[in-house]
Amino acid sequence: MTRRDNSERADSRVTDAPVRVPETVALDQTFSVDDLYALRAAVAAHASDLGLPADRVEGLVIVATELATNAVRHGGSTGRLRLWNEDDDLYCEVTDRGPGIADPDVAGTRPVPLTSDGGRGLWIVRQLCDRLYLTSAATGTTVTAVIRIDDTAA
C-alpha cells in the first residue's frame, strides 16, 4: 500500500462535469450496506485483471471501501461503483443520490482529529490515490479516484 505525506496529497479537482466513463467498464455494480464485503472482493479481483500490481491493490480496496461506505452513510444508503482502466491509470468511480457534500472544495483536505467520530473517509482516499475528481449537487455526489497502474512512472 502506498502512503502519501501531506505534500504528496492527491491532485484534487472539484468539477461541474463528471469524468468521462467509457462505454465498457470492467466492473459496474450497485451496492448497499449488505453488499460491501462482496464489493471489496470484486474490486480486488478486477483491479488485478486491469493490471494494478498486487502491492497496490490493497490501497485501491481501501479507496473503494471508503467511497462506498460514504455513499451508504451519507448518500442515501445505496450507490454505484464503476472500475476501469485508461492509458496508465485505473479509475474507481462511486456515485450516490444523497443530498451532496456541503463544501466539496475542502472535503477531505485536512486530517480529522483523533477525538472525532468519523469524517476521515475522503482524507484517507486522498492519501491513497493520485488524482481525485468530485462532483456534488443536491441530487447526489460522484467521486472518481485515479490510481496510476505503474507507480514507478510517478
mmCIF file of C-alpha atoms in Angstrom:
data_model
loop_
_atom_site.group_PDB
_atom_site.id
_atom_site.type_symbol
_atom_site.label_atom_id
_atom_site.label_comp_id
_atom_site.label_asym_id
_atom_site.label_seq_id
_atom_site.Cartn_x
_atom_site.Cartn_y
_atom_site.Cartn_z
ATOM 1 C CA MET A 1 0.000 0.000 0.000
ATOM 2 C CA THR A 2 1.308 3.429 -0.919
ATOM 3 C CA ARG A 3 1.003 6.106 1.727
ATOM 4 C CA ARG A 4 1.462 9.751 0.930
ATOM 5 C CA ASP A 5 2.546 12.543 3.211
ATOM 6 C CA ASN A 6 0.605 15.822 3.081
ATOM 7 C CA SER A 7 2.979 17.285 0.478
ATOM 8 C CA GLU A 8 2.053 14.417 -1.874
ATOM 9 C CA ARG A 9 -1.707 14.614 -1.369
ATOM 10 C CA ALA A 10 -3.715 13.627 -4.417
ATOM 11 C CA ASP A 11 -4.240 16.244 -7.067
ATOM 12 C CA SER A 12 -7.839 17.194 -6.407
ATOM 13 C CA ARG A 13 -10.421 18.814 -8.591
ATOM 14 C CA VAL A 14 -13.996 19.748 -7.864
ATOM 15 C CA THR A 15 -15.659 19.607 -11.242
ATOM 16 C CA ASP A 16 -19.017 20.584 -12.694
ATOM 17 C CA ALA A 17 -18.997 17.585 -15.011
ATOM 18 C CA PRO A 18 -18.111 14.006 -14.123
ATOM 19 C CA VAL A 19 -15.107 12.218 -15.563
ATOM 20 C CA ARG A 20 -15.889 10.620 -18.931
ATOM 21 C CA VAL A 21 -16.738 6.986 -18.309
ATOM 22 C CA PRO A 22 -16.099 4.641 -21.249
ATOM 23 C CA GLU A 23 -18.977 2.597 -22.655
ATOM 24 C CA THR A 24 -17.412 -0.612 -21.371
ATOM 25 C CA VAL A 25 -16.074 -0.832 -17.832
ATOM 26 C CA ALA A 26 -14.550 -3.799 -16.022
ATOM 27 C CA LEU A 27 -16.886 -3.545 -13.024
ATOM 28 C CA ASP A 28 -20.266 -1.832 -12.742
ATOM 29 C CA GLN A 29 -22.005 -2.721 -9.520
ATOM 30 C CA THR A 30 -24.743 -1.187 -7.414
ATOM 31 C CA PHE A 31 -24.484 -1.706 -3.677
ATOM 32 C CA SER A 32 -25.995 -1.177 -0.258
ATOM 33 C CA VAL A 33 -24.574 -1.818 3.201
ATOM 34 C CA ASP A 34 -25.134 -5.578 2.846
ATOM 35 C CA ASP A 35 -23.023 -5.684 -0.323
ATOM 36 C CA LEU A 36 -19.805 -4.043 0.916
ATOM 37 C CA TYR A 37 -17.898 -7.287 1.551
ATOM 38 C CA ALA A 38 -18.696 -8.641 -1.919
ATOM 39 C CA LEU A 39 -17.889 -5.234 -3.425
ATOM 40 C CA ARG A 40 -14.406 -5.271 -1.868
ATOM 41 C CA ALA A 41 -13.746 -8.752 -3.262
ATOM 42 C CA ALA A 42 -14.952 -7.728 -6.724
ATOM 43 C CA VAL A 43 -12.764 -4.594 -6.720
ATOM 44 C CA ALA A 44 -9.683 -6.606 -5.710
ATOM 45 C CA ALA A 45 -10.264 -9.244 -8.391
ATOM 46 C CA HIS A 46 -10.917 -6.734 -11.168
ATOM 47 C CA ALA A 47 -8.003 -4.476 -10.172
ATOM 48 C CA SER A 48 -5.582 -7.332 -10.674
ATOM 49 C CA ASP A 49 -7.154 -8.144 -14.043
ATOM 50 C CA LEU A 50 -6.783 -4.481 -15.052
ATOM 51 C CA GLY A 51 -3.049 -4.573 -14.391
ATOM 52 C CA LEU A 52 -2.765 -2.973 -10.963
ATOM 53 C CA PRO A 53 0.251 -4.532 -9.216
ATOM 54 C CA ALA A 54 -0.567 -6.720 -6.219
ATOM 55 C CA ASP A 55 1.139 -4.322 -3.804
ATOM 56 C CA ARG A 56 -1.249 -1.509 -4.881
ATOM 57 C CA VAL A 57 -4.496 -3.499 -4.841
ATOM 58 C CA GLU A 58 -4.856 -3.105 -1.074
ATOM 59 C CA GLY A 59 -4.813 0.684 -1.402
ATOM 60 C CA LEU A 60 -7.479 0.578 -4.115
ATOM 61 C CA VAL A 61 -9.679 -1.677 -1.993
ATOM 62 C CA ILE A 62 -9.411 0.830 0.868
ATOM 63 C CA VAL A 63 -10.300 3.677 -1.517
ATOM 64 C CA ALA A 64 -13.328 1.801 -2.881
ATOM 65 C CA THR A 65 -14.468 0.813 0.610
ATOM 66 C CA GLU A 66 -14.215 4.358 1.962
ATOM 67 C CA LEU A 67 -16.106 5.803 -1.006
ATOM 68 C CA ALA A 68 -18.795 3.109 -0.890
ATOM 69 C CA THR A 69 -19.187 3.471 2.875
ATOM 70 C CA ASN A 70 -19.615 7.230 2.449
ATOM 71 C CA ALA A 71 -22.303 6.612 -0.176
ATOM 72 C CA VAL A 72 -24.163 4.268 2.175
ATOM 73 C CA ARG A 73 -23.744 6.508 5.216
ATOM 74 C CA HIS A 74 -24.279 9.948 3.694
ATOM 75 C CA GLY A 75 -25.627 9.376 0.195
ATOM 76 C CA GLY A 76 -28.964 7.674 0.538
ATOM 77 C CA SER A 77 -27.861 4.173 1.672
ATOM 78 C CA THR A 78 -27.052 2.878 -1.830
ATOM 79 C CA GLY A 79 -24.561 3.638 -4.555
ATOM 80 C CA ARG A 80 -22.926 2.535 -7.759
ATOM 81 C CA LEU A 81 -19.262 1.669 -8.258
ATOM 82 C CA ARG A 82 -17.566 1.530 -11.652
ATOM 83 C CA LEU A 83 -13.981 0.468 -12.260
ATOM 84 C CA TRP A 84 -11.982 0.784 -15.479
ATOM 85 C CA ASN A 85 -8.526 1.471 -16.800
ATOM 86 C CA GLU A 86 -7.464 4.007 -19.358
ATOM 87 C CA ASP A 87 -3.899 4.569 -20.509
ATOM 88 C CA ASP A 88 -1.761 4.014 -17.383
ATOM 89 C CA ASP A 89 -4.498 4.832 -14.863
ATOM 90 C CA LEU A 90 -7.126 2.854 -13.003
ATOM 91 C CA TYR A 91 -10.381 4.713 -12.268
ATOM 92 C CA CYS A 92 -12.713 3.939 -9.366
ATOM 93 C CA GLU A 93 -15.936 5.937 -9.506
ATOM 94 C CA VAL A 94 -18.623 5.887 -6.825
ATOM 95 C CA THR A 95 -21.926 7.716 -7.236
ATOM 96 C CA ASP A 96 -24.842 8.190 -4.874
ATOM 97 C CA ARG A 97 -28.160 10.027 -4.800
ATOM 98 C CA GLY A 98 -27.669 11.758 -1.473
ATOM 99 C CA PRO A 99 -28.003 15.435 -0.567
ATOM 100 C CA GLY A 100 -24.489 16.314 -1.732
ATOM 101 C CA ILE A 101 -21.388 17.465 0.108
ATOM 102 C CA ALA A 102 -21.739 20.822 1.855
ATOM 103 C CA ASP A 103 -18.284 22.129 0.890
ATOM 104 C CA PRO A 104 -16.762 19.872 -1.778
ATOM 105 C CA ASP A 105 -13.803 22.228 -2.320
ATOM 106 C CA VAL A 106 -12.347 21.308 1.075
ATOM 107 C CA ALA A 107 -13.908 17.901 1.772
ATOM 108 C CA GLY A 108 -11.171 15.577 2.982
ATOM 109 C CA THR A 109 -8.318 18.042 2.538
ATOM 110 C CA ARG A 110 -7.375 18.138 6.227
ATOM 111 C CA PRO A 111 -6.861 15.320 8.717
ATOM 112 C CA VAL A 112 -9.641 14.941 11.270
ATOM 113 C CA PRO A 113 -8.692 14.996 14.968
ATOM 114 C CA LEU A 114 -8.442 11.562 16.564
ATOM 115 C CA THR A 115 -11.135 12.593 19.041
ATOM 116 C CA SER A 116 -13.744 12.923 16.258
ATOM 117 C CA ASP A 117 -16.166 10.137 15.393
ATOM 118 C CA GLY A 118 -15.672 9.565 11.669
ATOM 119 C CA GLY A 119 -15.040 12.121 8.980
ATOM 120 C CA ARG A 120 -11.821 10.550 7.707
ATOM 121 C CA GLY A 121 -13.036 8.756 4.569
ATOM 122 C CA LEU A 122 -12.218 11.334 1.903
ATOM 123 C CA TRP A 123 -8.974 12.273 3.643
ATOM 124 C CA ILE A 124 -7.873 8.617 3.543
ATOM 125 C CA VAL A 125 -8.890 8.373 -0.121
ATOM 126 C CA ARG A 126 -6.846 11.472 -0.961
ATOM 127 C CA GLN A 127 -3.778 9.902 0.655
ATOM 128 C CA LEU A 128 -4.041 6.709 -1.413
ATOM 129 C CA CYS A 129 -4.917 7.951 -4.889
ATOM 130 C CA ASP A 130 -3.070 10.067 -7.423
ATOM 131 C CA ARG A 131 -5.982 12.238 -8.534
ATOM 132 C CA LEU A 132 -9.476 12.783 -7.177
ATOM 133 C CA TYR A 133 -12.424 14.288 -9.023
ATOM 134 C CA LEU A 134 -15.501 15.248 -7.041
ATOM 135 C CA THR A 135 -18.848 16.438 -8.365
ATOM 136 C CA SER A 136 -21.550 17.158 -5.830
ATOM 137 C CA ALA A 137 -25.045 18.632 -6.010
ATOM 138 C CA ALA A 138 -28.345 18.326 -4.166
ATOM 139 C CA THR A 139 -29.133 15.288 -6.360
ATOM 140 C CA GLY A 140 -26.025 13.286 -5.462
ATOM 141 C CA THR A 141 -22.275 13.019 -5.490
ATOM 142 C CA THR A 142 -19.786 11.399 -7.845
ATOM 143 C CA VAL A 143 -16.246 10.786 -6.644
ATOM 144 C CA THR A 144 -13.662 9.406 -9.047
ATOM 145 C CA ALA A 145 -10.341 8.265 -7.622
ATOM 146 C CA VAL A 146 -7.498 7.693 -10.075
ATOM 147 C CA ILE A 147 -4.554 5.453 -9.272
ATOM 148 C CA ARG A 148 -1.574 5.082 -11.604
ATOM 149 C CA ILE A 149 -1.157 1.467 -12.623
ATOM 150 C CA ASP A 150 2.609 1.827 -12.905
ATOM 151 C CA ASP A 151 3.617 3.769 -9.789
ATOM 152 C CA THR A 152 7.268 3.863 -10.895
ATOM 153 C CA ALA A 153 6.347 6.480 -13.518
ATOM 154 C CA ALA A 154 5.427 8.956 -10.762
#
